Short mmCIF file of C-alpha atoms in Angstrom, two decimals:
data_model
loop_
_atom_site.label_atom_id
_atom_site.label_comp_id
_atom_site.label_asym_id
_atom_site.label_seq_id
_atom_site.Cartn_x
_atom_site.Cartn_y
_atom_site.Cartn_z
CA LEU A 1 0.00 0.00 0.00
CA PHE A 2 2.88 2.30 0.83
CA ALA A 3 4.57 1.47 -2.44
CA LEU A 4 1.38 2.17 -4.36
CA THR A 5 0.98 5.42 -2.58
CA VAL A 6 4.55 6.36 -3.41
CA MET A 7 3.99 5.41 -7.04
CA ASN A 8 0.87 7.49 -7.19
CA LYS A 9 2.70 10.46 -5.78
CA LYS A 10 5.45 10.05 -8.38
CA SER A 11 2.85 9.88 -11.14
CA LEU A 12 1.12 12.99 -9.90
CA LEU A 13 4.44 14.79 -9.71
CA THR A 14 5.29 13.73 -13.23
CA LEU A 15 1.97 14.90 -14.55
CA ALA A 16 2.33 18.26 -12.81
CA LEU A 17 5.79 18.77 -14.29
CA MET A 18 4.53 17.93 -17.78
CA ALA A 19 1.63 20.36 -17.41
CA SER A 20 3.97 23.13 -16.28
CA PHE A 21 6.30 22.44 -19.20
CA SER A 22 3.35 22.64 -21.63
CA VAL A 23 2.23 25.96 -20.23
CA ALA A 24 5.76 27.28 -20.50
CA LEU A 25 5.88 26.18 -24.12
CA VAL A 26 2.58 27.91 -24.85
CA GLY A 27 3.73 31.07 -23.13
CA CYS A 28 6.93 31.12 -25.15
CA GLY A 29 4.95 30.75 -28.36
CA ASP A 30 2.71 33.82 -27.63
CA LYS A 31 5.54 36.21 -26.76
CA PRO A 32 5.36 39.32 -29.18
CA LYS A 33 8.25 40.02 -31.45
CA LYS A 34 10.29 43.14 -30.89
CA VAL A 35 9.77 45.81 -33.70
CA GLU A 36 12.48 48.38 -34.33
CA ARG A 37 11.19 51.85 -35.38
CA LYS A 38 13.14 54.25 -37.51
CA PRO A 39 14.07 57.55 -35.88
CA VAL A 40 11.83 60.53 -36.81
CA ALA A 41 13.59 63.16 -38.95
CA VAL A 42 13.36 66.62 -37.40
CA ALA A 43 14.41 69.84 -39.13
CA VAL A 44 16.46 72.09 -36.93
CA MET A 45 17.45 75.70 -37.40
CA PRO A 46 19.44 77.97 -35.10
CA ALA A 47 17.53 80.96 -33.66
CA GLN A 48 19.73 84.02 -33.84
CA VAL A 49 19.24 87.52 -32.52
CA THR A 50 18.59 90.02 -35.33
CA ASP A 51 16.95 93.34 -36.24
CA THR A 52 14.02 93.61 -38.64
CA TYR A 53 11.25 95.88 -39.85
CA ARG A 54 7.76 95.99 -38.38
CA TRP A 55 5.04 95.83 -41.03
CA ILE A 56 1.28 96.39 -40.98
CA GLU A 57 -0.91 94.68 -43.57
CA THR A 58 -4.14 96.30 -44.74
CA TYR A 59 -6.21 96.92 -47.87
CA GLY A 60 -6.39 99.96 -50.12
CA GLN A 61 -7.85 101.25 -53.37
CA THR A 62 -6.05 102.79 -56.29
CA GLU A 63 -6.95 106.12 -57.81
CA GLY A 64 -5.56 108.25 -60.62
CA ALA A 65 -2.84 110.61 -59.54
CA GLN A 66 -4.66 113.17 -61.66
CA GLU A 67 -8.32 112.24 -61.86
CA ILE A 68 -10.27 115.12 -63.39
CA GLU A 69 -14.01 115.58 -63.10
CA VAL A 70 -15.54 116.92 -66.30
CA ARG A 71 -18.46 119.33 -65.85
CA ALA A 72 -20.13 121.74 -68.25
CA GLN A 73 -19.70 125.46 -67.59
CA VAL A 74 -23.09 126.21 -69.13
CA GLY A 75 -26.44 124.50 -68.84
CA GLY A 76 -28.67 122.94 -71.44
CA ILE A 77 -29.90 119.73 -73.02
CA LEU A 78 -27.20 117.20 -73.88
CA ARG A 79 -27.31 116.61 -77.61
CA GLN A 80 -24.33 114.40 -78.41
CA LEU A 81 -21.53 112.24 -76.95
CA ASN A 82 -18.35 112.23 -79.01
CA PHE A 83 -16.19 109.64 -77.22
CA LYS A 84 -16.14 105.96 -76.37
CA GLU A 85 -16.25 105.16 -72.69
CA GLY A 86 -12.93 103.78 -71.46
CA SER A 87 -11.01 105.11 -74.46
CA PHE A 88 -7.99 107.40 -74.45
CA VAL A 89 -8.78 111.04 -75.22
CA LYS A 90 -6.51 113.99 -75.90
CA LYS A 91 -6.69 117.43 -74.35
CA GLY A 92 -9.09 119.60 -76.36
CA ASP A 93 -11.11 116.75 -77.87
CA THR A 94 -14.84 117.52 -77.75
CA LEU A 95 -16.47 114.98 -75.43
CA PHE A 96 -20.01 116.39 -75.09
CA GLU A 97 -22.16 118.81 -77.07
CA LEU A 98 -25.04 120.72 -75.52
CA GLU A 99 -27.82 122.46 -77.42
CA LYS A 100 -26.25 125.55 -78.92
CA GLU A 101 -29.26 127.38 -80.37
CA PRO A 102 -29.97 129.50 -77.24
CA TYR A 103 -26.33 130.57 -77.10
CA GLU A 104 -26.23 131.38 -80.81
CA ALA A 105 -29.28 133.60 -80.34
CA ALA A 106 -27.69 135.30 -77.31
CA LEU A 107 -24.52 135.93 -79.31
CA ALA A 108 -26.45 137.43 -82.22
CA GLN A 109 -28.27 139.76 -79.84
CA ALA A 110 -25.00 140.76 -78.18
CA LYS A 111 -23.46 141.54 -81.57
CA ALA A 112 -26.44 143.72 -82.48
CA GLN A 113 -26.13 145.64 -79.23
CA THR A 114 -22.43 146.14 -79.87
CA ALA A 115 -23.11 147.50 -83.34
CA GLN A 116 -25.74 149.86 -81.97
CA ALA A 117 -23.39 151.04 -79.23
CA GLN A 118 -20.69 151.64 -81.82
CA THR A 119 -23.06 153.77 -83.91
CA THR A 120 -24.05 155.82 -80.87
CA LEU A 121 -20.41 156.33 -79.97
CA ASP A 122 -19.55 157.53 -83.47
CA GLN A 123 -22.41 160.04 -83.36
CA THR A 124 -21.53 161.38 -79.92
CA LEU A 125 -17.86 161.61 -80.92
CA ARG A 126 -18.81 163.86 -83.86
CA ASP A 127 -21.00 165.97 -81.60
CA TRP A 128 -18.22 166.27 -79.05
CA ARG A 129 -15.68 167.38 -81.64
CA ARG A 130 -18.15 169.93 -83.03
CA ALA A 131 -18.84 171.22 -79.53
CA GLN A 132 -15.12 171.73 -78.96
CA LYS A 133 -14.98 174.04 -81.97
CA LEU A 134 -18.20 175.88 -81.12
CA ILE A 135 -17.21 176.54 -77.53
CA LYS A 136 -14.09 178.30 -78.73
CA ALA A 137 -16.23 180.51 -80.98
CA GLU A 138 -18.63 181.04 -78.10
CA ALA A 139 -21.41 179.65 -80.32
CA ILE A 140 -22.78 177.30 -77.65
CA SER A 141 -23.19 177.49 -73.91
CA GLN A 142 -21.02 175.70 -71.38
CA GLN A 143 -23.99 173.50 -70.52
CA GLU A 144 -24.36 172.32 -74.11
CA PHE A 145 -20.63 171.70 -74.27
CA ASP A 146 -20.70 169.61 -71.08
CA LYS A 147 -23.68 167.63 -72.33
CA ALA A 148 -21.90 166.70 -75.57
CA LYS A 149 -18.89 165.60 -73.60
CA ASN A 150 -20.94 163.45 -71.20
CA ASP A 151 -22.90 161.90 -74.05
CA TYR A 152 -19.63 160.86 -75.67
CA LEU A 153 -18.23 159.37 -72.46
CA ASN A 154 -21.46 157.47 -71.74
CA ALA A 155 -21.54 156.12 -75.30
CA LYS A 156 -17.95 154.98 -74.91
CA SER A 157 -18.82 153.09 -71.70
CA SER A 158 -21.89 151.55 -73.33
CA LEU A 159 -19.77 150.21 -76.17
CA MET A 160 -17.31 148.63 -73.74
CA SER A 161 -20.21 146.97 -71.88
CA ALA A 162 -21.73 145.71 -75.14
CA LYS A 163 -18.41 144.24 -76.23
CA ALA A 164 -18.04 142.47 -72.86
CA LYS A 165 -21.52 140.96 -73.24
CA GLN A 166 -20.65 139.84 -76.75
CA THR A 167 -17.47 138.18 -75.49
CA SER A 168 -19.43 136.43 -72.74
CA ALA A 169 -22.03 135.24 -75.22
CA GLN A 170 -19.28 133.89 -77.47
CA LEU A 171 -17.73 132.04 -74.52
CA ASP A 172 -21.09 130.50 -73.60
CA LEU A 173 -21.53 129.31 -77.17
CA ASP A 174 -18.04 127.83 -77.18
CA ARG A 175 -18.69 126.16 -73.81
CA SER A 176 -21.71 124.34 -75.22
CA ARG A 177 -19.00 122.01 -76.56
CA VAL A 178 -17.30 120.35 -73.55
CA PRO A 179 -13.66 119.43 -74.30
CA ALA A 180 -11.28 117.07 -72.51
CA PRO A 181 -9.25 119.20 -70.07
CA VAL A 182 -6.26 116.78 -70.09
CA ASP A 183 -4.97 113.71 -71.87
CA GLY A 184 -6.15 110.48 -70.27
CA VAL A 185 -8.65 107.65 -70.18
CA ALA A 186 -12.28 108.76 -70.18
CA GLY A 187 -14.61 107.04 -67.75
CA ARG A 188 -18.23 106.19 -68.33
CA ALA A 189 -20.67 108.92 -69.24
CA GLU A 190 -22.68 109.92 -66.18
CA VAL A 191 -25.55 111.37 -68.27
CA ASN A 192 -27.47 110.27 -71.34
CA VAL A 193 -28.30 112.18 -74.48
CA GLY A 194 -31.41 114.28 -73.85
CA SER A 195 -30.62 114.88 -70.19
CA LEU A 196 -30.68 118.35 -68.72
CA VAL A 197 -27.20 119.47 -67.69
CA SER A 198 -26.76 122.13 -65.00
CA ALA A 199 -23.87 124.57 -65.30
CA ASN A 200 -20.89 123.77 -63.06
CA SER A 201 -22.92 121.12 -61.25
CA THR A 202 -23.73 118.04 -63.30
CA LEU A 203 -20.86 115.52 -63.44
CA LEU A 204 -20.44 114.37 -67.04
CA THR A 205 -17.49 111.96 -66.75
CA LYS A 206 -14.04 111.57 -65.22
CA ILE A 207 -10.67 111.46 -66.96
CA THR A 208 -7.88 109.47 -65.36
CA GLN A 209 -4.21 109.80 -66.22
CA PRO A 210 -2.99 106.18 -65.77
CA ASP A 211 0.73 106.88 -66.00
CA THR A 212 0.86 107.48 -62.27
CA LEU A 213 -1.51 105.92 -59.76
CA ARG A 214 -1.94 106.40 -56.04
CA VAL A 215 -3.14 103.94 -53.42
CA VAL A 216 -5.31 105.22 -50.59
CA PHE A 217 -5.44 103.08 -47.44
CA THR A 218 -5.94 103.32 -43.69
CA ILE A 219 -4.37 101.79 -40.60
CA SER A 220 -6.18 101.23 -37.31
CA ASP A 221 -5.57 103.72 -34.53
CA ARG A 222 -4.51 100.89 -32.19
CA TYR A 223 -1.20 100.72 -34.07
CA LEU A 224 -0.50 104.43 -33.94
CA GLN A 225 0.98 104.59 -30.45
CA THR A 226 3.94 102.41 -31.42
CA ALA A 227 4.06 103.27 -35.13
CA GLU A 228 6.88 105.35 -36.59
CA LEU A 229 5.26 107.00 -39.60
CA ALA A 230 7.30 109.03 -42.07
CA LEU A 231 7.12 109.72 -45.81
CA ASN A 232 10.24 107.61 -46.42
CA ASN A 233 8.65 104.46 -44.97
CA PRO A 234 8.58 101.65 -47.58
CA VAL A 235 5.20 100.58 -48.94
CA GLN A 236 4.50 97.37 -50.86
CA ILE A 237 1.46 96.66 -53.04
CA PHE A 238 0.24 93.14 -53.85
CA VAL A 239 -2.24 92.47 -56.66
CA ASN A 240 -4.58 89.46 -56.89
CA GLY A 241 -2.72 87.35 -54.34
CA SER A 242 0.65 87.82 -56.05
CA LYS A 243 3.68 87.38 -53.82
CA GLU A 244 5.74 89.80 -55.89
CA PRO A 245 5.31 93.30 -54.44
CA ILE A 246 5.07 96.57 -56.32
CA GLU A 247 7.13 99.15 -54.48
CA ALA A 248 5.32 102.41 -53.67
CA LYS A 249 6.20 105.65 -51.90
CA LEU A 250 4.18 107.45 -49.24
CA ASP A 251 3.20 110.95 -50.30
CA TYR A 252 0.54 111.74 -47.70
CA ILE A 253 0.01 110.93 -44.00
CA GLY A 254 -3.21 112.13 -42.42
CA GLN A 255 -3.04 114.29 -39.35
CA GLN A 256 -6.41 113.28 -37.91
CA VAL A 257 -8.00 109.92 -37.11
CA ASP A 258 -11.38 109.28 -38.69
CA ALA A 259 -13.74 109.09 -35.71
CA LYS A 260 -16.18 106.77 -37.51
CA GLN A 261 -13.62 104.25 -38.75
CA GLY A 262 -11.05 104.66 -35.98
CA ALA A 263 -8.32 104.73 -38.60
CA LEU A 264 -5.71 107.06 -40.05
CA ARG A 265 -5.71 107.77 -43.79
CA LEU A 266 -2.50 107.40 -45.81
CA ARG A 267 -1.67 107.54 -49.50
CA ALA A 268 1.20 106.17 -51.56
CA GLU A 269 2.29 106.90 -55.11
CA VAL A 270 2.79 103.90 -57.39
CA PRO A 271 5.22 103.99 -60.33
CA LYS A 272 3.96 103.36 -63.85
CA THR A 273 2.83 99.73 -64.21
CA ASP A 274 0.45 97.71 -66.36
CA LYS A 275 -0.64 95.57 -63.40
CA LEU A 276 -2.92 98.15 -61.80
CA TRP A 277 -6.05 100.02 -62.83
CA SER A 278 -7.67 103.01 -61.23
CA GLY A 279 -10.29 102.00 -58.65
CA GLN A 280 -8.76 98.57 -58.03
CA TYR A 281 -8.61 97.04 -54.52
CA VAL A 282 -5.16 95.84 -53.48
CA GLU A 283 -3.28 94.48 -50.48
CA VAL A 284 -0.94 96.96 -48.83
CA ARG A 285 2.03 96.48 -46.52
CA VAL A 286 3.53 99.52 -44.87
CA MET A 287 6.61 99.63 -42.67
CA VAL A 288 5.82 101.32 -39.34
CA GLY A 289 9.00 100.81 -37.31
CA HIS A 290 12.02 98.67 -36.42
CA LEU A 291 12.31 95.67 -34.13
CA LYS A 292 15.70 95.13 -32.50
CA ASN A 293 17.28 92.13 -30.74
CA ILE A 294 14.57 89.64 -31.66
CA PHE A 295 14.51 85.97 -32.70
CA LYS A 296 13.02 85.20 -36.10
CA VAL A 297 11.45 81.76 -36.62
CA PRO A 298 9.21 80.45 -39.43
CA GLN A 299 5.53 81.14 -38.87
CA GLY A 300 4.67 77.48 -39.48
CA VAL A 301 6.35 76.34 -36.26
CA ILE A 302 4.32 78.69 -34.07
CA ARG A 303 1.31 77.19 -32.30
CA GLN A 304 -1.34 79.09 -30.43
CA ARG A 305 -2.46 77.60 -27.16
CA ALA A 306 -5.99 77.60 -25.81
CA ASP A 307 -5.19 80.45 -23.42
CA GLY A 308 -4.05 82.67 -26.27
CA THR A 309 -0.32 82.31 -25.70
CA TYR A 310 2.10 80.98 -28.30
CA SER A 311 4.62 78.17 -28.25
CA VAL A 312 7.13 76.73 -30.67
#
């Protein structure tokens, strides 16, 4: 019985050892393989202390350096347009024609009055010369002599007035034809044929001289406290998302902030270019100061945190 018991214990021990060995084999079979990862490539650049310009980016609109408003100096019905909108016109070219019949009639009347005044002057001059001879011969009284003299002087003044009215009537007739005051590109006609045009009031069109353009823009007043504004500050113009700037030059800095917009008005002159048109909206960069002893890093590596701060 003891021997059997011993044998049973040996068998149980053997079975336990075999089971443990099997579990160890299974465990060894499930062990994951070690994977080696390649190192991540990281671009590195040294951050160095440097000085740079401080720029402000905004938007502006171009305008002709010499943009002339064309208005008639006399009133009347518009009879004819003699130009093509958007075309180049030369100084002196007739752009508009108003009805001229009233001014022709006024000129004819002024000429008749001048002729009548001339006739009166000739008559009074003869009377005055005759009176000078008669007074010496004591053939007329001093009163008659004075009257002849005054009649002559009044007739002379009347002729001068008549000639002035004739000149004015001639000018009005000439002004019924509205010429181009300068060379340039004519804008669209602001009135149609048949419209009533008021003297010195109704805008007929605008003429732009495209050789030189200006860009008008504003900067917010929150930048003004630290801005260093001067006429020699560089200005760059960008058109239609282009990264190539057009260099401009400040020629005007406002002296008062617009209370409604909270911005200061500036203007820059742009050299002759075929990339810009008058009235076009453009991006503007203006230098407003210098930054010294700073670190410059690419904008792409800057991250904004949730609290509004920045980190690299």
